[in-house]
XYZ file of C-alpha atoms in Angstrom:
595
model
C 0.000 0.000 0.000
C 2.799 2.413 0.830
C 4.461 1.673 -2.493
C 1.239 2.364 -4.385
C 0.569 5.537 -2.384
C 4.141 6.776 -2.653
C 4.641 7.187 1.087
C 5.633 5.252 4.224
C 2.601 5.960 6.416
C 1.717 2.325 7.125
C 5.341 1.301 7.626
C 5.766 4.182 10.064
C 2.648 3.093 11.952
C 3.995 -0.442 12.288
C 7.355 0.870 13.474
C 5.661 3.016 16.129
C 3.649 0.040 17.345
C 6.714 -2.205 17.571
C 8.450 0.500 19.610
C 5.452 0.938 21.922
C 5.075 -2.801 22.552
C 8.727 -3.608 23.275
C 8.008 -3.709 27.001
C 5.259 -6.269 26.410
C 7.463 -9.166 25.324
C 10.243 -11.210 26.833
C 12.063 -12.955 23.989
C 13.786 -16.074 25.330
C 17.172 -17.305 24.210
C 17.347 -19.340 21.048
C 16.293 -22.926 21.746
C 14.852 -22.114 25.193
C 11.565 -23.946 25.903
C 8.388 -22.121 26.924
C 7.778 -21.746 30.666
C 5.776 -24.474 32.342
C 2.042 -23.755 32.630
C 1.994 -21.166 29.804
C -0.448 -21.463 26.903
C 0.610 -21.124 23.287
C -1.287 -18.586 21.198
C -0.678 -16.484 18.100
C -0.696 -12.740 17.449
C -1.394 -10.519 14.495
C -1.383 -6.862 13.454
C -4.571 -4.879 12.814
C -4.833 -1.564 10.978
C -7.122 1.443 10.969
C -7.330 5.049 9.800
C -8.237 7.555 12.514
C -10.787 10.210 11.601
C -8.623 13.096 12.790
C -7.344 16.056 10.820
C -4.429 14.097 9.357
C -6.177 10.729 8.911
C -3.477 9.114 11.039
C -2.628 5.514 10.188
C -2.851 3.262 13.218
C -1.355 -0.204 13.653
C -2.002 -2.398 16.679
C -0.276 -5.639 17.644
C -2.902 -7.866 19.258
C -3.063 -11.333 20.761
C -5.429 -14.003 19.512
C -6.936 -14.334 22.968
C -9.675 -16.654 21.748
C -7.052 -19.386 21.345
C -6.323 -19.414 25.085
C -8.486 -21.195 27.642
C -10.998 -19.013 29.452
C -9.198 -17.433 32.425
C -10.319 -18.153 35.973
C -10.058 -14.470 36.947
C -12.638 -11.761 36.290
C -12.430 -10.271 32.796
C -15.100 -7.551 33.149
C -14.078 -3.888 33.163
C -16.725 -1.184 33.578
C -16.683 2.393 32.261
C -18.198 5.633 33.523
C -21.838 6.190 32.596
C -22.835 9.091 30.373
C -25.251 10.571 32.931
C -22.395 10.671 35.462
C -20.423 12.772 32.974
C -23.336 15.198 32.599
C -23.693 15.436 36.387
C -20.005 16.207 36.920
C -20.005 18.809 34.126
C -22.909 20.499 35.922
C -21.182 20.315 39.309
C -17.977 21.733 37.839
C -19.754 24.896 36.685
C -21.832 25.074 39.868
C -18.950 24.799 42.327
C -16.169 26.427 40.321
C -14.143 23.313 39.508
C -11.619 23.195 36.682
C -11.995 20.494 34.043
C -8.923 18.779 32.628
C -8.750 15.714 30.412
C -5.931 13.288 29.629
C -5.433 10.051 27.714
C -3.158 7.278 28.972
C -0.711 6.098 26.319
C -0.878 2.370 25.539
C -3.028 1.925 28.629
C -3.272 -1.865 28.740
C 0.503 -2.265 28.485
C 0.885 -0.548 31.870
C -0.617 -3.589 33.599
C 0.665 -7.087 34.152
C -1.324 -9.882 32.474
C -3.643 -12.160 34.408
C -3.080 -14.948 31.886
C 0.124 -16.896 31.173
C 0.656 -16.993 27.400
C 3.465 -17.177 24.870
C 3.861 -17.285 21.094
C 6.547 -17.991 18.525
C 8.223 -14.897 17.090
C 7.442 -14.081 13.461
C 9.247 -12.103 10.801
C 8.421 -8.858 12.626
C 11.029 -9.855 15.246
C 13.826 -9.892 12.669
C 16.769 -12.102 13.640
C 14.821 -13.401 16.656
C 12.268 -15.131 14.436
C 11.325 -18.594 15.718
C 12.138 -17.915 19.384
C 9.665 -18.249 22.270
C 8.143 -14.881 23.246
C 6.508 -14.621 26.682
C 3.802 -11.972 27.075
C 4.631 -9.992 30.229
C 2.112 -7.165 29.812
C -1.663 -7.033 29.317
C -1.513 -7.200 25.530
C -4.568 -6.111 23.564
C -6.676 -9.129 22.623
C -6.220 -11.160 25.801
C -9.513 -11.778 27.575
C -8.345 -10.326 30.895
C -6.362 -7.312 29.621
C -9.145 -4.789 30.177
C -9.685 -6.005 33.739
C -5.927 -6.017 34.403
C -5.600 -2.376 33.319
C -8.667 -1.354 35.330
C -7.206 -3.034 38.407
C -3.870 -1.220 38.000
C -5.574 2.156 37.590
C -7.846 1.551 40.588
C -4.809 0.778 42.733
C -3.243 4.107 41.746
C -6.450 6.014 42.497
C -6.555 4.525 45.994
C -2.901 5.432 46.532
C -3.823 9.029 45.643
C -6.512 9.039 48.333
C -9.552 8.646 46.074
C -12.445 6.274 46.680
C -15.024 5.011 44.152
C -18.563 6.335 44.171
C -20.875 3.475 45.109
C -23.431 4.607 42.532
C -20.867 4.551 39.710
C -17.602 2.740 40.364
C -15.793 4.640 37.610
C -16.311 8.006 39.303
C -13.579 8.453 41.906
C -13.895 11.046 44.677
C -11.667 12.728 47.216
C -12.548 15.282 49.867
C -10.316 18.298 49.490
C -9.785 21.611 51.252
C -9.429 24.733 49.150
C -7.342 27.080 51.270
C -7.319 29.739 48.534
C -10.938 30.540 49.304
C -11.594 33.179 51.917
C -13.933 31.671 54.489
C -15.456 33.751 57.254
C -17.478 32.551 60.213
C -18.664 33.852 63.574
C -17.013 32.592 66.741
C -19.820 31.836 69.191
C -17.662 32.821 72.167
C -15.846 35.961 71.063
C -18.235 36.999 68.287
C -15.309 37.840 66.009
C -14.969 37.078 62.328
C -12.013 34.930 61.335
C -10.649 34.592 57.840
C -8.323 32.530 55.742
C -4.981 31.748 57.295
C -6.317 30.927 60.713
C -8.196 27.974 62.069
C -11.798 27.184 62.789
C -13.155 27.211 66.367
C -12.563 23.447 66.344
C -8.889 23.962 65.503
C -9.174 22.800 61.884
C -7.563 24.642 58.930
C -9.784 27.362 57.479
C -10.933 26.870 53.908
C -13.693 25.476 51.738
C -14.239 21.744 51.591
C -15.300 20.203 48.299
C -15.101 16.932 46.412
C -12.677 16.309 43.582
C -13.878 13.904 40.888
C -11.988 11.691 38.463
C -14.045 10.019 35.720
C -12.518 6.988 34.005
C -13.515 5.489 30.674
C -10.805 2.888 30.001
C -7.839 5.188 29.192
C -9.723 8.507 28.971
C -9.505 10.418 32.248
C -11.579 13.498 33.072
C -10.762 15.419 36.261
C -12.976 18.004 37.964
C -11.023 19.797 40.666
C -9.516 23.150 41.615
C -6.134 21.482 41.253
C -6.856 19.166 38.340
C -3.362 19.626 36.910
C -1.777 18.202 40.073
C -3.961 15.096 39.890
C -3.117 14.483 36.230
C 0.568 15.085 36.924
C 0.409 12.370 39.576
C -1.245 9.954 37.154
C 1.274 10.861 34.434
C 4.157 10.079 36.783
C 2.982 6.462 36.934
C 1.113 5.946 33.639
C 2.437 8.018 30.771
C -0.189 10.369 29.295
C -0.266 11.058 25.563
C 1.164 14.390 24.461
C -0.737 16.497 21.955
C 1.068 16.501 18.608
C 0.562 20.242 18.121
C 1.030 21.696 21.590
C 3.061 18.981 23.273
C 0.808 19.222 26.343
C -0.296 16.010 28.007
C -3.634 17.313 29.239
C -5.925 20.289 28.950
C -9.537 21.353 28.907
C -11.689 18.620 27.344
C -12.411 18.774 23.642
C -13.806 15.288 22.954
C -14.902 12.944 25.733
C -16.816 9.704 25.153
C -17.466 10.843 21.594
C -19.079 14.141 22.619
C -17.643 17.552 21.892
C -17.167 19.412 25.176
C -17.159 23.209 24.972
C -17.705 26.232 27.160
C -21.082 27.873 26.668
C -21.063 31.582 27.516
C -24.412 32.760 28.846
C -23.481 36.273 27.706
C -21.775 35.743 24.371
C -20.365 39.273 24.310
C -18.495 38.767 27.595
C -15.511 36.407 27.152
C -14.871 36.427 30.895
C -18.484 36.045 31.984
C -20.121 33.007 33.574
C -20.194 29.840 31.516
C -21.468 26.280 31.531
C -20.114 23.175 29.849
C -21.955 21.856 26.816
C -22.048 18.489 25.048
C -22.612 18.013 21.341
C -22.392 15.284 18.719
C -22.378 17.638 15.729
C -19.089 16.295 14.360
C -20.385 12.721 14.442
C -23.728 13.642 12.886
C -22.002 15.543 10.063
C -19.832 12.538 9.193
C -22.814 10.149 9.400
C -24.840 12.324 7.019
C -21.958 12.383 4.541
C -21.739 8.575 4.608
C -25.486 8.196 3.999
C -25.409 10.705 1.147
C -22.597 8.793 -0.548
C -24.595 5.562 -0.388
C -27.716 7.244 -1.741
C -25.729 8.928 -4.504
C -24.458 5.542 -5.677
C -28.118 4.541 -6.139
C -29.137 7.772 -7.858
C -30.934 9.145 -4.798
C -30.415 11.985 -2.337
C -31.725 13.187 1.019
C -34.743 15.472 1.032
C -33.783 19.116 1.012
C -36.442 20.463 3.397
C -37.235 17.726 5.933
C -38.794 19.664 8.823
C -39.466 16.657 11.091
C -37.885 13.203 11.451
C -41.018 11.370 10.227
C -43.485 12.155 7.475
C -46.778 13.552 8.764
C -49.044 10.770 10.032
C -46.468 8.001 9.581
C -46.615 5.084 12.023
C -43.862 2.425 11.691
C -46.049 -0.373 13.089
C -48.642 0.172 10.359
C -46.138 0.066 7.494
C -47.045 -2.649 4.948
C -44.367 -1.917 2.344
C -42.220 -4.846 1.069
C -39.679 -6.359 3.435
C -36.039 -5.464 2.821
C -33.640 -7.803 1.062
C -30.552 -9.105 2.891
C -28.290 -6.225 1.847
C -30.691 -3.456 2.861
C -31.676 -5.431 5.969
C -28.100 -5.152 7.273
C -27.831 -1.535 6.157
C -30.999 -0.598 8.068
C -29.614 -2.165 11.240
C -26.349 -0.291 10.706
C -28.174 3.031 10.344
C -30.207 2.424 13.495
C -26.951 1.815 15.357
C -25.584 5.116 14.050
C -28.753 6.964 15.075
C -28.775 5.399 18.538
C -25.249 6.648 19.084
C -26.282 10.107 17.888
C -29.026 10.079 20.540
C -26.429 9.071 23.154
C -24.285 12.022 22.116
C -27.173 14.417 22.724
C -29.534 14.333 19.734
C -32.547 13.758 21.957
C -34.737 15.423 19.313
C -34.736 12.140 17.346
C -34.926 9.802 20.367
C -38.614 8.919 19.914
C -38.413 8.234 16.177
C -35.297 6.089 16.586
C -36.988 4.122 19.383
C -40.043 3.494 17.198
C -37.945 2.255 14.274
C -35.785 0.118 16.568
C -38.771 -2.123 17.271
C -38.523 -3.383 13.679
C -34.876 -4.432 13.583
C -35.862 -8.085 13.168
C -38.131 -7.503 10.164
C -37.640 -4.063 8.596
C -39.568 -2.888 5.555
C -38.822 -0.468 2.747
C -40.898 2.230 4.441
C -38.827 1.899 7.617
C -35.609 2.451 5.668
C -37.092 5.471 3.885
C -38.087 7.048 7.205
C -34.595 6.307 8.476
C -33.269 8.391 5.577
C -35.773 11.108 6.545
C -34.229 11.279 10.016
C -30.838 11.925 8.428
C -32.429 14.549 6.161
C -33.940 16.204 9.245
C -30.547 16.249 10.978
C -29.013 17.768 7.853
C -31.578 20.569 8.030
C -30.951 20.899 11.791
C -27.228 20.039 11.997
C -26.555 21.891 15.245
C -27.771 20.616 18.602
C -26.103 20.783 21.964
C -27.025 20.189 25.568
C -25.859 22.848 28.028
C -25.156 21.694 31.574
C -26.515 24.913 33.031
C -26.164 24.984 36.853
C -28.695 27.783 37.379
C -31.683 26.718 39.466
C -35.196 26.869 38.005
C -37.027 27.494 41.338
C -40.151 25.856 39.920
C -41.436 24.912 43.372
C -41.727 28.593 44.291
C -42.575 30.084 40.885
C -45.404 27.569 40.414
C -46.311 27.062 44.076
C -50.033 26.893 43.267
C -49.441 23.736 41.215
C -48.306 21.792 44.274
C -50.022 20.635 47.485
C -50.116 22.989 50.456
C -48.092 22.452 53.620
C -51.287 21.289 55.364
C -51.860 18.622 52.730
C -48.248 17.509 53.104
C -48.847 16.922 56.829
C -52.021 14.977 56.054
C -49.957 12.254 54.367
C -49.158 10.808 57.798
C -52.813 9.801 58.146
C -52.416 7.467 55.147
C -48.799 6.274 55.148
C -47.510 7.040 58.640
C -44.184 8.750 59.213
C -42.507 7.612 56.020
C -39.242 9.355 55.220
C -36.985 9.729 52.251
C -34.395 6.955 52.323
C -30.926 8.432 52.799
C -28.086 5.914 52.301
C -26.331 5.443 55.645
C -22.952 5.200 53.918
C -23.361 8.349 51.821
C -20.431 10.783 52.077
C -21.052 14.086 53.831
C -22.564 16.564 51.339
C -20.352 19.430 50.204
C -20.828 22.327 47.823
C -23.949 24.096 46.635
C -27.277 22.222 46.746
C -29.027 21.148 43.565
C -32.667 20.663 42.668
C -34.161 17.921 40.509
C -36.821 18.940 37.984
C -38.695 16.525 35.722
C -41.499 16.304 33.188
C -43.405 13.141 32.314
C -45.898 12.215 29.627
C -47.592 9.172 28.108
C -49.058 8.616 24.649
C -52.098 6.497 25.482
C -52.530 3.518 23.117
C -49.969 5.148 20.838
C -48.999 1.872 19.189
C -51.740 1.430 16.600
C -51.074 -2.285 16.279
C -50.797 -3.495 19.884
C -52.423 -0.446 21.535
C -49.616 -0.183 24.048
C -48.858 3.263 25.383
C -45.537 5.071 25.233
C -43.718 6.653 28.186
C -41.498 9.700 27.898
C -39.763 11.777 30.548
C -36.848 14.137 30.972
C -34.972 14.929 34.178
C -32.899 18.025 34.929
C -30.421 18.871 37.648
C -31.042 22.581 38.081
C -31.300 23.611 34.400
C -29.052 20.858 33.025
C -30.725 17.964 31.135
C -29.284 14.783 32.627
C -31.606 11.943 31.617
C -34.285 11.387 29.002
C -36.380 8.267 28.566
C -38.648 7.124 25.750
C -39.994 3.582 25.658
C -43.140 1.614 24.956
C -44.945 0.410 28.081
C -44.997 -3.309 28.825
C -48.751 -3.472 29.471
C -51.890 -2.398 27.640
C -53.797 0.245 29.569
C -57.499 0.758 28.882
C -57.502 4.408 29.940
C -55.378 7.528 29.722
C -55.240 7.530 33.522
C -53.661 4.086 33.485
C -50.956 4.945 30.949
C -50.092 8.200 32.735
C -49.938 6.416 36.108
C -47.546 3.806 34.703
C -45.418 6.587 33.209
C -45.273 8.406 36.552
C -44.210 5.190 38.270
C -41.428 4.758 35.708
C -40.258 8.297 36.386
C -40.249 7.586 40.124
C -37.674 4.852 39.632
C -35.456 7.169 37.597
C -35.767 9.990 40.138
C -34.905 7.694 43.044
C -31.868 6.380 41.176
C -30.689 9.915 40.460
C -31.211 11.078 44.041
C -29.189 8.087 45.244
C -26.361 8.822 42.799
C -26.237 12.494 43.786
C -26.076 11.619 47.468
C -23.312 9.096 46.863
C -21.443 11.827 44.964
C -21.643 14.036 48.035
C -24.088 16.496 46.480
C -26.611 18.213 48.800
C -30.214 18.105 47.579
C -32.411 21.194 47.778
C -35.567 19.426 48.869
C -37.907 17.096 46.986
C -37.750 16.638 43.221
C -40.210 18.832 41.315
C -42.277 16.853 38.780
C -44.837 18.014 36.236
C -47.457 15.905 34.470
C -50.356 16.879 32.232
C -53.023 14.467 33.485
C -55.009 16.172 36.260
C -56.385 12.960 37.753
C -52.973 11.312 38.028
C -51.402 14.477 39.457
C -54.178 14.774 42.072
C -53.787 11.141 43.031
C -50.058 11.615 43.555
C -50.267 14.931 45.402
C -53.590 15.085 47.297
C -53.826 12.721 50.286
C -57.624 12.269 50.213
C -57.721 11.363 46.496
C -59.147 7.888 45.890
C -58.203 5.254 43.354
C -61.019 4.081 41.125
C -58.960 1.604 39.105
C -57.806 -1.076 41.527
C -55.445 -2.823 39.089
C -53.208 0.258 39.217
C -52.852 0.010 42.980
C -49.089 -0.637 42.984
C -48.268 2.364 40.776
C -50.800 4.501 42.645
C -49.453 3.836 46.140
C -45.797 3.928 45.050
C -46.075 7.484 43.714
C -48.229 8.612 46.661
C -45.800 7.236 49.227
C -42.975 9.065 47.423
C -44.947 12.294 47.899
C -45.534 11.463 51.558
C -41.836 10.762 52.098
C -40.750 14.019 50.489
C -39.029 12.356 47.540
C -40.885 14.609 45.121
C -43.658 17.111 44.549
C -46.015 16.397 41.673
C -47.694 19.344 39.964
C -49.945 19.871 36.980
C -48.979 21.511 33.710
C -51.002 21.951 30.549
C -50.328 19.492 27.771
C -49.052 22.202 25.447
C -46.479 23.182 28.081
C -45.237 19.655 28.799
C -41.739 19.448 27.303
C -41.832 15.644 27.518
C -44.298 15.586 24.610
C -41.432 15.293 22.135
C -40.488 11.954 23.732
C -43.928 10.375 23.354
C -45.724 11.881 20.371
C -44.785 12.286 16.712
C -44.905 16.064 16.291
C -44.796 18.381 13.310
C -41.608 20.284 12.656
C -42.940 23.476 14.243
C -44.215 21.694 17.351
C -41.003 19.706 17.777
C -38.809 22.791 17.569
C -40.989 24.512 20.157
C -40.597 21.608 22.594
C -36.918 20.946 21.901
C -36.029 24.625 21.994
C -36.815 24.738 25.716
C -33.890 22.495 26.650
C -31.645 22.084 23.598
C -29.551 24.702 21.837
C -29.467 24.756 18.044
C -26.512 27.151 17.848
C -23.299 25.266 18.553
C -21.274 28.397 19.275
């Protein structure tokens, strides 16, 4: 290939890989037998072109791990969840934490293998061809390499004083004291005000306590701290971080993390030093995906629609499509496109979440109409190429601004007559809360009997921390409900589980909560049942959902209030809307301008 292309790009990539993997192999003397108890495998080189500015050629020397017996040790290695990333981005802006990101170079090779393997050297070893090569590092391809690297990194994090969050084991925390912050307090005895440089009345150093966070996704490390550079320097001293080819720096403010573009969003664009939030966007991925689809269509004499205002055609329902089934080639292509669209949703394109979920039900037997609507989604994204989620830490104060939508303090006390002295469950092992408190705000909706074929309803909800969208959910319900009340009650119960999970995660991250979650629904009967103690249930088969949401209100987990259907921003996650309606809903929590 290099000869045909007139360059040495692939040869250079192979040379770099051989240099990087030298520490991985122990080449025995000529004629030496393999160590006892070691398994014989083979290795090979794989190649790829990175989609960066220079289309870097990448070569990787990997083990054929499938030829070794299954190891007795654990091979699983987890990664940080995407909602944890959104939470930490919000907390960073809220509490004034710096964000720095680094990438460990040849991460797996920093760990010792958990499997005993060897292979016979090939021509790539030059004069050492034919000798026994013992693998002494966690080479890519071995079943336990990911777990070995994760174990090595966890050991370092513990040595640095961090501990894993019990709600997400790949978020590491450490309580820190910021002595650069001026902290004043009143001495109860002398009545004086003391400041930085002294000690507290208890004799402790004066300063502001806060939690530092380190998020780990295999070899990608994101640090939120007021001394993030010191943490990354400590990691770099043990595991070498990659240096940027242009700047030579080994870490800096995040640009791409978990596939999302991370940028600063200025709330006052004309003030470069004004307050900002962190934003997440998948625009770069969407642009490349659209180009790929257009190339395929062009080869068939087709093109994307020029003015697709909504993801689906008006009135289209995937379950009612009776067009011909796809042939084998288009069958695979449809599945590939759904995978691309699902990833786009993960990166923040929540405006297509419902349509992608509806089409995903037909992966086993797609039809021509399904593929055409899939192309329409890409055409819609081409018309709306910019979309980002801003992790805005400003509080909404919905519980006070819309106080009339929620039960009175007297009604809140009346809950004890029905459920006793139930309380919000606070984990006994939760770390002490530090920093500014946050509020949870959520909207929920259900499309009753939305599936025209099975008449199942569809649940949709979105959850914010302050003004930052953290979670969105769109899924068909598992049961058929005969009434709108039933579908909305099931949707509210689904939201309850998500809210409880989020409250638990925030508490385990050491985040103080500013009271109950604030929830809005657009079904008056369901809202009354969840918020008014004396409300009665007329549909007995919904008793579990009914009492679960009512007990959550009694325990102070949430407040449930009513909003008009036209004001419910969860509509876009349950109902197929026109282009104008969708933009109205999406515009309340998604930014179309990427700058």
